[in-house]
Amino acid sequence: KAGVTQTPRYLIKTRGQQVTLSCSPISGHRSVSWYQQTPGQGLQFLFEYFSETQRNKGNFPGRFSGRQFSNSRSEMNVSTLELGDSALYLCASSPTSGTGGYIQYFGAGTRLSVL
Amino acid sequence: AQTVTQSQPEMSVQEAETVTLSCTYDTSENNYYLFWYKQPPSRQMILVIRQEAYKQQNATENRFSVNFQKAAKSFSLKISDSQLGDTAMYFCAFKGTQGGSEKLVFGKGTKLTVNP
């Protein structure tokens, strides 16, 4: 079974541009979560999508948005990029969403550099 | 809000020896899950071990085991017979059960180096 796939792996953008990152979860997984990883702040939760609905959102500005499609694939978008948005963006999928301790499987990440 | 603290930014161990990574957390919830994830230099985050808070028994996965002290809100990871491939960042993570979300709260991580 294929793992979580994130594209692209690397991205270079300039300030003010916008960017879209993609995540294909493990087949059959319906929950997709996004995390931002930086040396200073560590791993921070961005948002979670389940059955095309956002279930939870972290403490990030409105420039960060996401969506999930009917096949569970998810995209996240960052508009008006700032230098501080440079980070590794990780996507994780799990079979479902709720009160269970489901294991989240992570993709290799997208390394975004904002110049 | 839940918080997870890993007090050891870096650790090193000799191959074949045992090392323990510390993690403490803060929550008002009674039911929750705790995880240790490993992130090797290649960056893919991999689950090492999972603990359910309502289970008294400490989780074990081959060379990896945890010491879960619920009252003390402590969740340490012990790696026995350390191998070079264990070199990685290790993250402790918390998942609550209120709110019905898969959100994980991570600690800042411990960089473990296994020396030959």
JSON list of C-alpha atoms in Angstrom, two decimals:
[
{"chain": "A", "resi": 1, "resn": "LYS", "atom": "CA", "xyz": [0.00, 0.00, 0.00]},
{"chain": "A", "resi": 2, "resn": "ALA", "atom": "CA", "xyz": [1.43, 3.37, -0.98]},
{"chain": "A", "resi": 3, "resn": "GLY", "atom": "CA", "xyz": [2.23, 5.79, 1.82]},
{"chain": "A", "resi": 4, "resn": "VAL", "atom": "CA", "xyz": [1.32, 9.44, 2.18]},
{"chain": "A", "resi": 5, "resn": "THR", "atom": "CA", "xyz": [2.50, 11.39, -0.86]},
{"chain": "A", "resi": 6, "resn": "GLN", "atom": "CA", "xyz": [3.25, 15.07, -0.77]},
{"chain": "A", "resi": 7, "resn": "THR", "atom": "CA", "xyz": [4.03, 17.19, -3.80]},
{"chain": "A", "resi": 8, "resn": "PRO", "atom": "CA", "xyz": [6.12, 19.04, -4.58]},
{"chain": "A", "resi": 9, "resn": "ARG", "atom": "CA", "xyz": [9.05, 18.07, -2.35]},
{"chain": "A", "resi": 10, "resn": "TYR", "atom": "CA", "xyz": [10.74, 21.45, -2.68]},
{"chain": "A", "resi": 11, "resn": "LEU", "atom": "CA", "xyz": [9.42, 24.87, -3.52]},
{"chain": "A", "resi": 12, "resn": "ILE", "atom": "CA", "xyz": [11.00, 28.29, -3.78]},
{"chain": "A", "resi": 13, "resn": "LYS", "atom": "CA", "xyz": [8.77, 31.35, -3.82]},
{"chain": "A", "resi": 14, "resn": "THR", "atom": "CA", "xyz": [9.15, 35.07, -3.28]},
{"chain": "A", "resi": 15, "resn": "ARG", "atom": "CA", "xyz": [7.39, 37.25, -0.76]},
{"chain": "A", "resi": 16, "resn": "GLY", "atom": "CA", "xyz": [3.85, 38.15, -1.73]},
{"chain": "A", "resi": 17, "resn": "GLN", "atom": "CA", "xyz": [3.29, 35.11, -3.92]},
{"chain": "A", "resi": 18, "resn": "GLN", "atom": "CA", "xyz": [0.90, 32.33, -3.10]},
{"chain": "A", "resi": 19, "resn": "VAL", "atom": "CA", "xyz": [1.55, 28.60, -3.01]},
{"chain": "A", "resi": 20, "resn": "THR", "atom": "CA", "xyz": [-0.46, 25.39, -3.09]},
{"chain": "A", "resi": 21, "resn": "LEU", "atom": "CA", "xyz": [0.79, 22.15, -1.57]},
{"chain": "A", "resi": 22, "resn": "SER", "atom": "CA", "xyz": [-0.77, 18.77, -2.21]},
{"chain": "A", "resi": 23, "resn": "CYS", "atom": "CA", "xyz": [-1.20, 15.67, -0.09]},
{"chain": "A", "resi": 24, "resn": "SER", "atom": "CA", "xyz": [-2.50, 12.26, -1.12]},
{"chain": "A", "resi": 25, "resn": "PRO", "atom": "CA", "xyz": [-3.31, 10.13, 1.93]},
{"chain": "A", "resi": 26, "resn": "ILE", "atom": "CA", "xyz": [-2.95, 6.39, 2.28]},
{"chain": "A", "resi": 27, "resn": "SER", "atom": "CA", "xyz": [-5.70, 4.63, 0.37]},
{"chain": "A", "resi": 28, "resn": "GLY", "atom": "CA", "xyz": [-8.78, 4.32, 2.57]},
{"chain": "A", "resi": 29, "resn": "HIS", "atom": "CA", "xyz": [-7.71, 7.04, 4.98]},
{"chain": "A", "resi": 30, "resn": "ARG", "atom": "CA", "xyz": [-10.24, 9.81, 5.32]},
{"chain": "A", "resi": 31, "resn": "SER", "atom": "CA", "xyz": [-8.56, 12.19, 7.74]},
{"chain": "A", "resi": 32, "resn": "VAL", "atom": "CA", "xyz": [-5.76, 14.49, 6.65]},
{"chain": "A", "resi": 33, "resn": "SER", "atom": "CA", "xyz": [-3.88, 16.83, 8.98]},
{"chain": "A", "resi": 34, "resn": "TRP", "atom": "CA", "xyz": [-1.29, 19.46, 8.15]},
{"chain": "A", "resi": 35, "resn": "TYR", "atom": "CA", "xyz": [1.63, 20.59, 10.29]},
{"chain": "A", "resi": 36, "resn": "GLN", "atom": "CA", "xyz": [4.25, 23.30, 9.91]},
{"chain": "A", "resi": 37, "resn": "GLN", "atom": "CA", "xyz": [7.75, 22.44, 11.13]},
{"chain": "A", "resi": 38, "resn": "THR", "atom": "CA", "xyz": [10.34, 25.15, 11.80]},
{"chain": "A", "resi": 39, "resn": "PRO", "atom": "CA", "xyz": [13.53, 25.11, 13.87]},
{"chain": "A", "resi": 40, "resn": "GLY", "atom": "CA", "xyz": [12.20, 27.79, 16.18]},
{"chain": "A", "resi": 41, "resn": "GLN", "atom": "CA", "xyz": [8.58, 26.78, 16.71]},
{"chain": "A", "resi": 42, "resn": "GLY", "atom": "CA", "xyz": [8.86, 23.04, 16.16]},
{"chain": "A", "resi": 43, "resn": "LEU", "atom": "CA", "xyz": [5.83, 21.16, 14.86]},
{"chain": "A", "resi": 44, "resn": "GLN", "atom": "CA", "xyz": [2.64, 23.16, 14.87]},
{"chain": "A", "resi": 45, "resn": "PHE", "atom": "CA", "xyz": [-0.81, 21.96, 13.87]},
{"chain": "A", "resi": 46, "resn": "LEU", "atom": "CA", "xyz": [-2.34, 23.84, 10.96]},
{"chain": "A", "resi": 47, "resn": "PHE", "atom": "CA", "xyz": [-5.66, 22.09, 10.33]},
{"chain": "A", "resi": 48, "resn": "GLU", "atom": "CA", "xyz": [-7.40, 18.77, 9.91]},
{"chain": "A", "resi": 49, "resn": "TYR", "atom": "CA", "xyz": [-9.87, 17.70, 7.25]},
{"chain": "A", "resi": 50, "resn": "PHE", "atom": "CA", "xyz": [-12.23, 14.78, 7.41]},
{"chain": "A", "resi": 51, "resn": "SER", "atom": "CA", "xyz": [-14.83, 13.93, 4.79]},
{"chain": "A", "resi": 52, "resn": "GLU", "atom": "CA", "xyz": [-14.19, 17.25, 3.03]},
{"chain": "A", "resi": 53, "resn": "THR", "atom": "CA", "xyz": [-14.88, 19.24, 6.21]},
{"chain": "A", "resi": 54, "resn": "GLN", "atom": "CA", "xyz": [-12.40, 21.12, 8.33]},
{"chain": "A", "resi": 55, "resn": "ARG", "atom": "CA", "xyz": [-12.57, 19.58, 11.80]},
{"chain": "A", "resi": 56, "resn": "ASN", "atom": "CA", "xyz": [-10.01, 21.65, 13.60]},
{"chain": "A", "resi": 57, "resn": "LYS", "atom": "CA", "xyz": [-7.76, 24.60, 12.93]},
{"chain": "A", "resi": 58, "resn": "GLY", "atom": "CA", "xyz": [-4.58, 25.73, 14.59]},
{"chain": "A", "resi": 59, "resn": "ASN", "atom": "CA", "xyz": [-3.53, 29.23, 15.51]},
{"chain": "A", "resi": 60, "resn": "PHE", "atom": "CA", "xyz": [-2.45, 30.47, 12.09]},
{"chain": "A", "resi": 61, "resn": "PRO", "atom": "CA", "xyz": [-3.54, 33.56, 10.17]},
{"chain": "A", "resi": 62, "resn": "GLY", "atom": "CA", "xyz": [-6.24, 33.40, 7.53]},
{"chain": "A", "resi": 63, "resn": "ARG", "atom": "CA", "xyz": [-3.57, 33.37, 4.81]},
{"chain": "A", "resi": 64, "resn": "PHE", "atom": "CA", "xyz": [-3.33, 29.64, 5.51]},
{"chain": "A", "resi": 65, "resn": "SER", "atom": "CA", "xyz": [-6.22, 27.66, 4.13]},
{"chain": "A", "resi": 66, "resn": "GLY", "atom": "CA", "xyz": [-6.93, 24.17, 2.99]},
{"chain": "A", "resi": 67, "resn": "ARG", "atom": "CA", "xyz": [-9.46, 21.87, 1.48]},
{"chain": "A", "resi": 68, "resn": "GLN", "atom": "CA", "xyz": [-10.15, 18.22, 0.97]},
{"chain": "A", "resi": 69, "resn": "PHE", "atom": "CA", "xyz": [-11.60, 16.54, -2.05]},
{"chain": "A", "resi": 70, "resn": "SER", "atom": "CA", "xyz": [-14.03, 13.65, -2.27]},
{"chain": "A", "resi": 71, "resn": "ASN", "atom": "CA", "xyz": [-11.15, 11.22, -2.84]},
{"chain": "A", "resi": 72, "resn": "SER", "atom": "CA", "xyz": [-9.61, 12.45, 0.47]},
{"chain": "A", "resi": 73, "resn": "ARG", "atom": "CA", "xyz": [-6.72, 14.20, -1.25]},
{"chain": "A", "resi": 74, "resn": "SER", "atom": "CA", "xyz": [-5.99, 17.51, 0.39]},
{"chain": "A", "resi": 75, "resn": "GLU", "atom": "CA", "xyz": [-4.41, 20.79, -0.57]},
{"chain": "A", "resi": 76, "resn": "MET", "atom": "CA", "xyz": [-3.21, 23.64, 1.54]},
{"chain": "A", "resi": 77, "resn": "ASN", "atom": "CA", "xyz": [-2.77, 27.15, 0.27]},
{"chain": "A", "resi": 78, "resn": "VAL", "atom": "CA", "xyz": [-0.73, 30.01, 1.64]},
{"chain": "A", "resi": 79, "resn": "SER", "atom": "CA", "xyz": [-1.43, 33.43, 0.18]},
{"chain": "A", "resi": 80, "resn": "THR", "atom": "CA", "xyz": [0.73, 36.54, 0.37]},
{"chain": "A", "resi": 81, "resn": "LEU", "atom": "CA", "xyz": [3.80, 34.62, 1.44]},
{"chain": "A", "resi": 82, "resn": "GLU", "atom": "CA", "xyz": [6.05, 36.03, 4.15]},
{"chain": "A", "resi": 83, "resn": "LEU", "atom": "CA", "xyz": [9.65, 35.15, 4.94]},
{"chain": "A", "resi": 84, "resn": "GLY", "atom": "CA", "xyz": [8.46, 33.48, 8.14]},
{"chain": "A", "resi": 85, "resn": "ASP", "atom": "CA", "xyz": [6.42, 30.99, 6.15]},
{"chain": "A", "resi": 86, "resn": "SER", "atom": "CA", "xyz": [9.62, 29.21, 5.17]},
{"chain": "A", "resi": 87, "resn": "ALA", "atom": "CA", "xyz": [9.24, 25.78, 6.72]},
{"chain": "A", "resi": 88, "resn": "LEU", "atom": "CA", "xyz": [8.75, 22.09, 6.19]},
{"chain": "A", "resi": 89, "resn": "TYR", "atom": "CA", "xyz": [5.07, 21.37, 5.72]},
{"chain": "A", "resi": 90, "resn": "LEU", "atom": "CA", "xyz": [4.03, 17.90, 6.74]},
{"chain": "A", "resi": 91, "resn": "CYS", "atom": "CA", "xyz": [0.85, 16.10, 5.92]},
{"chain": "A", "resi": 92, "resn": "ALA", "atom": "CA", "xyz": [-0.45, 13.15, 7.94]},
{"chain": "A", "resi": 93, "resn": "SER", "atom": "CA", "xyz": [-3.31, 10.78, 7.30]},
{"chain": "A", "resi": 94, "resn": "SER", "atom": "CA", "xyz": [-5.30, 8.46, 9.52]},
{"chain": "A", "resi": 95, "resn": "PRO", "atom": "CA", "xyz": [-8.18, 6.08, 8.84]},
{"chain": "A", "resi": 96, "resn": "THR", "atom": "CA", "xyz": [-10.81, 8.27, 10.46]},
{"chain": "A", "resi": 97, "resn": "SER", "atom": "CA", "xyz": [-11.22, 11.12, 12.90]},
{"chain": "A", "resi": 98, "resn": "GLY", "atom": "CA", "xyz": [-12.51, 11.11, 16.44]},
{"chain": "A", "resi": 99, "resn": "THR", "atom": "CA", "xyz": [-11.71, 10.03, 19.94]},
{"chain": "A", "resi": 100, "resn": "GLY", "atom": "CA", "xyz": [-9.66, 6.98, 19.04]},
{"chain": "A", "resi": 101, "resn": "GLY", "atom": "CA", "xyz": [-5.89, 6.87, 19.16]},
{"chain": "A", "resi": 102, "resn": "TYR", "atom": "CA", "xyz": [-5.42, 6.27, 15.47]},
{"chain": "A", "resi": 103, "resn": "ILE", "atom": "CA", "xyz": [-1.90, 6.27, 14.21]},
{"chain": "A", "resi": 104, "resn": "GLN", "atom": "CA", "xyz": [-1.11, 9.17, 11.92]},
{"chain": "A", "resi": 105, "resn": "TYR", "atom": "CA", "xyz": [1.12, 8.38, 8.99]},
{"chain": "A", "resi": 106, "resn": "PHE", "atom": "CA", "xyz": [3.26, 11.20, 7.73]},
{"chain": "A", "resi": 107, "resn": "GLY", "atom": "CA", "xyz": [4.45, 12.15, 4.30]},
{"chain": "A", "resi": 108, "resn": "ALA", "atom": "CA", "xyz": [8.01, 13.22, 3.53]},
{"chain": "A", "resi": 109, "resn": "GLY", "atom": "CA", "xyz": [6.99, 16.86, 3.54]},
{"chain": "A", "resi": 110, "resn": "THR", "atom": "CA", "xyz": [7.26, 19.87, 1.27]},
{"chain": "A", "resi": 111, "resn": "ARG", "atom": "CA", "xyz": [10.18, 22.18, 1.96]},
{"chain": "A", "resi": 112, "resn": "LEU", "atom": "CA", "xyz": [9.02, 25.75, 1.24]},
{"chain": "A", "resi": 113, "resn": "SER", "atom": "CA", "xyz": [11.59, 28.52, 0.99]},
{"chain": "A", "resi": 114, "resn": "VAL", "atom": "CA", "xyz": [10.36, 32.10, 0.75]},
{"chain": "A", "resi": 115, "resn": "LEU", "atom": "CA", "xyz": [12.89, 34.61, -0.59]},
{"chain": "B", "resi": 1, "resn": "ALA", "atom": "CA", "xyz": [-4.49, 23.85, 26.20]},
{"chain": "B", "resi": 2, "resn": "GLN", "atom": "CA", "xyz": [-2.27, 20.83, 26.25]},
{"chain": "B", "resi": 3, "resn": "THR", "atom": "CA", "xyz": [1.48, 21.23, 26.25]},
{"chain": "B", "resi": 4, "resn": "VAL", "atom": "CA", "xyz": [4.28, 18.74, 25.74]},
{"chain": "B", "resi": 5, "resn": "THR", "atom": "CA", "xyz": [7.79, 19.33, 27.04]},
{"chain": "B", "resi": 6, "resn": "GLN", "atom": "CA", "xyz": [10.95, 17.53, 26.06]},
{"chain": "B", "resi": 7, "resn": "SER", "atom": "CA", "xyz": [13.71, 18.82, 28.30]},
{"chain": "B", "resi": 8, "resn": "GLN", "atom": "CA", "xyz": [16.66, 17.25, 26.46]},
{"chain": "B", "resi": 9, "resn": "PRO", "atom": "CA", "xyz": [17.35, 19.05, 23.16]},
{"chain": "B", "resi": 10, "resn": "GLU", "atom": "CA", "xyz": [20.23, 16.70, 22.33]},
{"chain": "B", "resi": 11, "resn": "MET", "atom": "CA", "xyz": [21.51, 13.37, 23.55]},
{"chain": "B", "resi": 12, "resn": "SER", "atom": "CA", "xyz": [24.12, 10.91, 22.47]},
{"chain": "B", "resi": 13, "resn": "VAL", "atom": "CA", "xyz": [24.67, 7.25, 23.21]},
{"chain": "B", "resi": 14, "resn": "GLN", "atom": "CA", "xyz": [27.15, 4.56, 22.25]},
{"chain": "B", "resi": 15, "resn": "GLU", "atom": "CA", "xyz": [26.02, 1.79, 20.00]},
{"chain": "B", "resi": 16, "resn": "ALA", "atom": "CA", "xyz": [24.53, -1.16, 21.92]},
{"chain": "B", "resi": 17, "resn": "GLU", "atom": "CA", "xyz": [23.89, 0.93, 25.02]},
{"chain": "B", "resi": 18, "resn": "THR", "atom": "CA", "xyz": [20.57, 2.04, 26.48]},
{"chain": "B", "resi": 19, "resn": "VAL", "atom": "CA", "xyz": [19.23, 5.59, 26.44]},
{"chain": "B", "resi": 20, "resn": "THR", "atom": "CA", "xyz": [16.12, 7.20, 27.89]},
{"chain": "B", "resi": 21, "resn": "LEU", "atom": "CA", "xyz": [14.41, 10.25, 26.42]},
{"chain": "B", "resi": 22, "resn": "SER", "atom": "CA", "xyz": [12.18, 12.32, 28.67]},
{"chain": "B", "resi": 23, "resn": "CYS", "atom": "CA", "xyz": [8.75, 13.81, 28.01]},
{"chain": "B", "resi": 24, "resn": "THR", "atom": "CA", "xyz": [6.26, 15.53, 30.26]},
{"chain": "B", "resi": 25, "resn": "TYR", "atom": "CA", "xyz": [2.87, 16.87, 29.31]},
{"chain": "B", "resi": 26, "resn": "ASP", "atom": "CA", "xyz": [0.09, 18.91, 30.76]},
{"chain": "B", "resi": 27, "resn": "THR", "atom": "CA", "xyz": [-3.60, 18.20, 30.28]},
{"chain": "B", "resi": 28, "resn": "SER", "atom": "CA", "xyz": [-6.86, 18.24, 32.16]},
{"chain": "B", "resi": 29, "resn": "GLU", "atom": "CA", "xyz": [-8.22, 15.31, 30.18]},
{"chain": "B", "resi": 30, "resn": "ASN", "atom": "CA", "xyz": [-8.42, 11.86, 31.69]},
{"chain": "B", "resi": 31, "resn": "ASN", "atom": "CA", "xyz": [-8.45, 9.85, 28.46]},
{"chain": "B", "resi": 32, "resn": "TYR", "atom": "CA", "xyz": [-5.82, 10.53, 25.84]},
{"chain": "B", "resi": 33, "resn": "TYR", "atom": "CA", "xyz": [-3.07, 8.98, 23.78]},
{"chain": "B", "resi": 34, "resn": "LEU", "atom": "CA", "xyz": [0.66, 9.52, 23.78]},
{"chain": "B", "resi": 35, "resn": "PHE", "atom": "CA", "xyz": [3.07, 8.81, 20.97]},
{"chain": "B", "resi": 36, "resn": "TRP", "atom": "CA", "xyz": [6.76, 8.81, 20.23]},
{"chain": "B", "resi": 37, "resn": "TYR", "atom": "CA", "xyz": [7.64, 9.62, 16.65]},
{"chain": "B", "resi": 38, "resn": "LYS", "atom": "CA", "xyz": [11.06, 9.37, 15.04]},
{"chain": "B", "resi": 39, "resn": "GLN", "atom": "CA", "xyz": [12.24, 11.68, 12.28]},
{"chain": "B", "resi": 40, "resn": "PRO", "atom": "CA", "xyz": [15.50, 10.51, 10.67]},
{"chain": "B", "resi": 41, "resn": "PRO", "atom": "CA", "xyz": [17.61, 12.90, 8.63]},
{"chain": "B", "resi": 42, "resn": "SER", "atom": "CA", "xyz": [15.57, 11.88, 5.54]},
{"chain": "B", "resi": 43, "resn": "ARG", "atom": "CA", "xyz": [12.65, 13.68, 7.24]},
{"chain": "B", "resi": 44, "resn": "GLN", "atom": "CA", "xyz": [9.88, 11.07, 7.06]},
{"chain": "B", "resi": 45, "resn": "MET", "atom": "CA", "xyz": [8.21, 10.94, 10.45]},
{"chain": "B", "resi": 46, "resn": "ILE", "atom": "CA", "xyz": [7.68, 7.37, 11.67]},
{"chain": "B", "resi": 47, "resn": "LEU", "atom": "CA", "xyz": [5.70, 6.14, 14.67]},
{"chain": "B", "resi": 48, "resn": "VAL", "atom": "CA", "xyz": [7.86, 4.44, 17.27]},
{"chain": "B", "resi": 49, "resn": "ILE", "atom": "CA", "xyz": [5.35, 3.58, 19.97]},
{"chain": "B", "resi": 50, "resn": "ARG", "atom": "CA", "xyz": [1.87, 4.46, 21.22]},
{"chain": "B", "resi": 51, "resn": "GLN", "atom": "CA", "xyz": [0.40, 4.47, 24.73]},
{"chain": "B", "resi": 52, "resn": "GLU", "atom": "CA", "xyz": [-3.24, 4.66, 25.72]},
{"chain": "B", "resi": 53, "resn": "ALA", "atom": "CA", "xyz": [-3.68, 6.61, 28.94]},
{"chain": "B", "resi": 54, "resn": "TYR", "atom": "CA", "xyz": [-6.30, 4.28, 30.38]},
{"chain": "B", "resi": 55, "resn": "LYS", "atom": "CA", "xyz": [-3.95, 1.31, 30.09]},
{"chain": "B", "resi": 56, "resn": "GLN", "atom": "CA", "xyz": [-1.72, 0.79, 33.11]},
{"chain": "B", "resi": 57, "resn": "GLN", "atom": "CA", "xyz": [0.70, -1.43, 31.23]},
{"chain": "B", "resi": 58, "resn": "ASN", "atom": "CA", "xyz": [3.62, 0.31, 29.58]},
{"chain": "B", "resi": 59, "resn": "ALA", "atom": "CA", "xyz": [3.80, -0.15, 25.82]},
{"chain": "B", "resi": 60, "resn": "THR", "atom": "CA", "xyz": [6.71, -2.08, 24.30]},
{"chain": "B", "resi": 61, "resn": "GLU", "atom": "CA", "xyz": [7.83, -2.46, 20.68]},
{"chain": "B", "resi": 62, "resn": "ASN", "atom": "CA", "xyz": [10.93, -4.60, 20.31]},
{"chain": "B", "resi": 63, "resn": "ARG", "atom": "CA", "xyz": [13.87, -2.48, 21.59]},
{"chain": "B", "resi": 64, "resn": "PHE", "atom": "CA", "xyz": [11.60, 0.46, 22.41]},
{"chain": "B", "resi": 65, "resn": "SER", "atom": "CA", "xyz": [9.61, 0.76, 25.63]},
{"chain": "B", "resi": 66, "resn": "VAL", "atom": "CA", "xyz": [7.98, 3.54, 27.57]},
{"chain": "B", "resi": 67, "resn": "ASN", "atom": "CA", "xyz": [7.68, 4.44, 31.21]},
{"chain": "B", "resi": 68, "resn": "PHE", "atom": "CA", "xyz": [4.23, 6.00, 31.52]},
{"chain": "B", "resi": 69, "resn": "GLN", "atom": "CA", "xyz": [3.49, 7.71, 34.80]},
{"chain": "B", "resi": 70, "resn": "LYS", "atom": "CA", "xyz": [-0.01, 9.12, 34.49]},
{"chain": "B", "resi": 71, "resn": "ALA", "atom": "CA", "xyz": [-0.12, 10.90, 37.84]},
{"chain": "B", "resi": 72, "resn": "ALA", "atom": "CA", "xyz": [3.20, 12.57, 37.15]},
{"chain": "B", "resi": 73, "resn": "LYS", "atom": "CA", "xyz": [2.23, 13.23, 33.50]},
{"chain": "B", "resi": 74, "resn": "SER", "atom": "CA", "xyz": [5.46, 11.70, 32.38]},
{"chain": "B", "resi": 75, "resn": "PHE", "atom": "CA", "xyz": [6.08, 9.58, 29.29]},
{"chain": "B", "resi": 76, "resn": "SER", "atom": "CA", "xyz": [9.71, 8.59, 28.75]},
{"chain": "B", "resi": 77, "resn": "LEU", "atom": "CA", "xyz": [11.08, 6.45, 25.92]},
{"chain": "B", "resi": 78, "resn": "LYS", "atom": "CA", "xyz": [13.76, 3.85, 26.53]},
{"chain": "B", "resi": 79, "resn": "ILE", "atom": "CA", "xyz": [15.80, 2.56, 23.62]},
{"chain": "B", "resi": 80, "resn": "SER", "atom": "CA", "xyz": [17.72, -0.61, 24.38]},
{"chain": "B", "resi": 81, "resn": "ASP", "atom": "CA", "xyz": [20.66, -1.94, 22.39]},
{"chain": "B", "resi": 82, "resn": "SER", "atom": "CA", "xyz": [20.95, 1.34, 20.46]},
{"chain": "B", "resi": 83, "resn": "GLN", "atom": "CA", "xyz": [21.76, 1.04, 16.77]},
{"chain": "B", "resi": 84, "resn": "LEU", "atom": "CA", "xyz": [23.24, 3.53, 14.33]},
{"chain": "B", "resi": 85, "resn": "GLY", "atom": "CA", "xyz": [19.89, 3.65, 12.55]},
{"chain": "B", "resi": 86, "resn": "ASP", "atom": "CA", "xyz": [18.29, 5.04, 15.71]},
{"chain": "B", "resi": 87, "resn": "THR", "atom": "CA", "xyz": [20.03, 8.36, 15.03]},
{"chain": "B", "resi": 88, "resn": "ALA", "atom": "CA", "xyz": [17.15, 10.80, 14.53]},
{"chain": "B", "resi": 89, "resn": "MET", "atom": "CA", "xyz": [14.98, 13.49, 16.05]},
{"chain": "B", "resi": 90, "resn": "TYR", "atom": "CA", "xyz": [12.48, 12.02, 18.49]},
{"chain": "B", "resi": 91, "resn": "PHE", "atom": "CA", "xyz": [9.20, 13.77, 19.13]},
{"chain": "B", "resi": 92, "resn": "CYS", "atom": "CA", "xyz": [6.78, 13.12, 21.94]},
{"chain": "B", "resi": 93, "resn": "ALA", "atom": "CA", "xyz": [3.16, 13.82, 20.97]},
{"chain": "B", "resi": 94, "resn": "PHE", "atom": "CA", "xyz": [-0.19, 14.08, 22.75]},
{"chain": "B", "resi": 95, "resn": "LYS", "atom": "CA", "xyz": [-3.65, 13.45, 21.36]},
{"chain": "B", "resi": 96, "resn": "GLY", "atom": "CA", "xyz": [-6.69, 14.30, 23.43]},
{"chain": "B", "resi": 97, "resn": "THR", "atom": "CA", "xyz": [-10.09, 12.70, 23.06]},
{"chain": "B", "resi": 98, "resn": "GLN", "atom": "CA", "xyz": [-12.26, 15.74, 23.64]},
{"chain": "B", "resi": 99, "resn": "GLY", "atom": "CA", "xyz": [-13.27, 17.61, 20.51]},
{"chain": "B", "resi": 100, "resn": "GLY", "atom": "CA", "xyz": [-13.02, 14.62, 18.20]},
{"chain": "B", "resi": 101, "resn": "SER", "atom": "CA", "xyz": [-10.00, 15.79, 16.26]},
{"chain": "B", "resi": 102, "resn": "GLU", "atom": "CA", "xyz": [-6.84, 14.02, 15.18]},
{"chain": "B", "resi": 103, "resn": "LYS", "atom": "CA", "xyz": [-4.72, 16.99, 16.22]},
{"chain": "B", "resi": 104, "resn": "LEU", "atom": "CA", "xyz": [-1.36, 16.06, 17.71]},
{"chain": "B", "resi": 105, "resn": "VAL", "atom": "CA", "xyz": [0.50, 18.37, 20.09]},
{"chain": "B", "resi": 106, "resn": "PHE", "atom": "CA", "xyz": [4.24, 17.84, 19.78]},
{"chain": "B", "resi": 107, "resn": "GLY", "atom": "CA", "xyz": [7.18, 18.55, 22.01]},
{"chain": "B", "resi": 108, "resn": "LYS", "atom": "CA", "xyz": [10.18, 20.39, 20.57]},
{"chain": "B", "resi": 109, "resn": "GLY", "atom": "CA", "xyz": [12.05, 17.15, 20.05]},
{"chain": "B", "resi": 110, "resn": "THR", "atom": "CA", "xyz": [15.26, 15.46, 21.18]},
{"chain": "B", "resi": 111, "resn": "LYS", "atom": "CA", "xyz": [18.08, 14.97, 18.72]},
{"chain": "B", "resi": 112, "resn": "LEU", "atom": "CA", "xyz": [19.58, 11.56, 19.40]},
{"chain": "B", "resi": 113, "resn": "THR", "atom": "CA", "xyz": [22.96, 10.57, 18.01]},
{"chain": "B", "resi": 114, "resn": "VAL", "atom": "CA", "xyz": [24.14, 6.98, 18.24]},
{"chain": "B", "resi": 115, "resn": "ASN", "atom": "CA", "xyz": [27.92, 6.78, 18.07]},
{"chain": "B", "resi": 116, "resn": "PRO", "atom": "CA", "xyz": [29.80, 3.73, 16.76]}
]
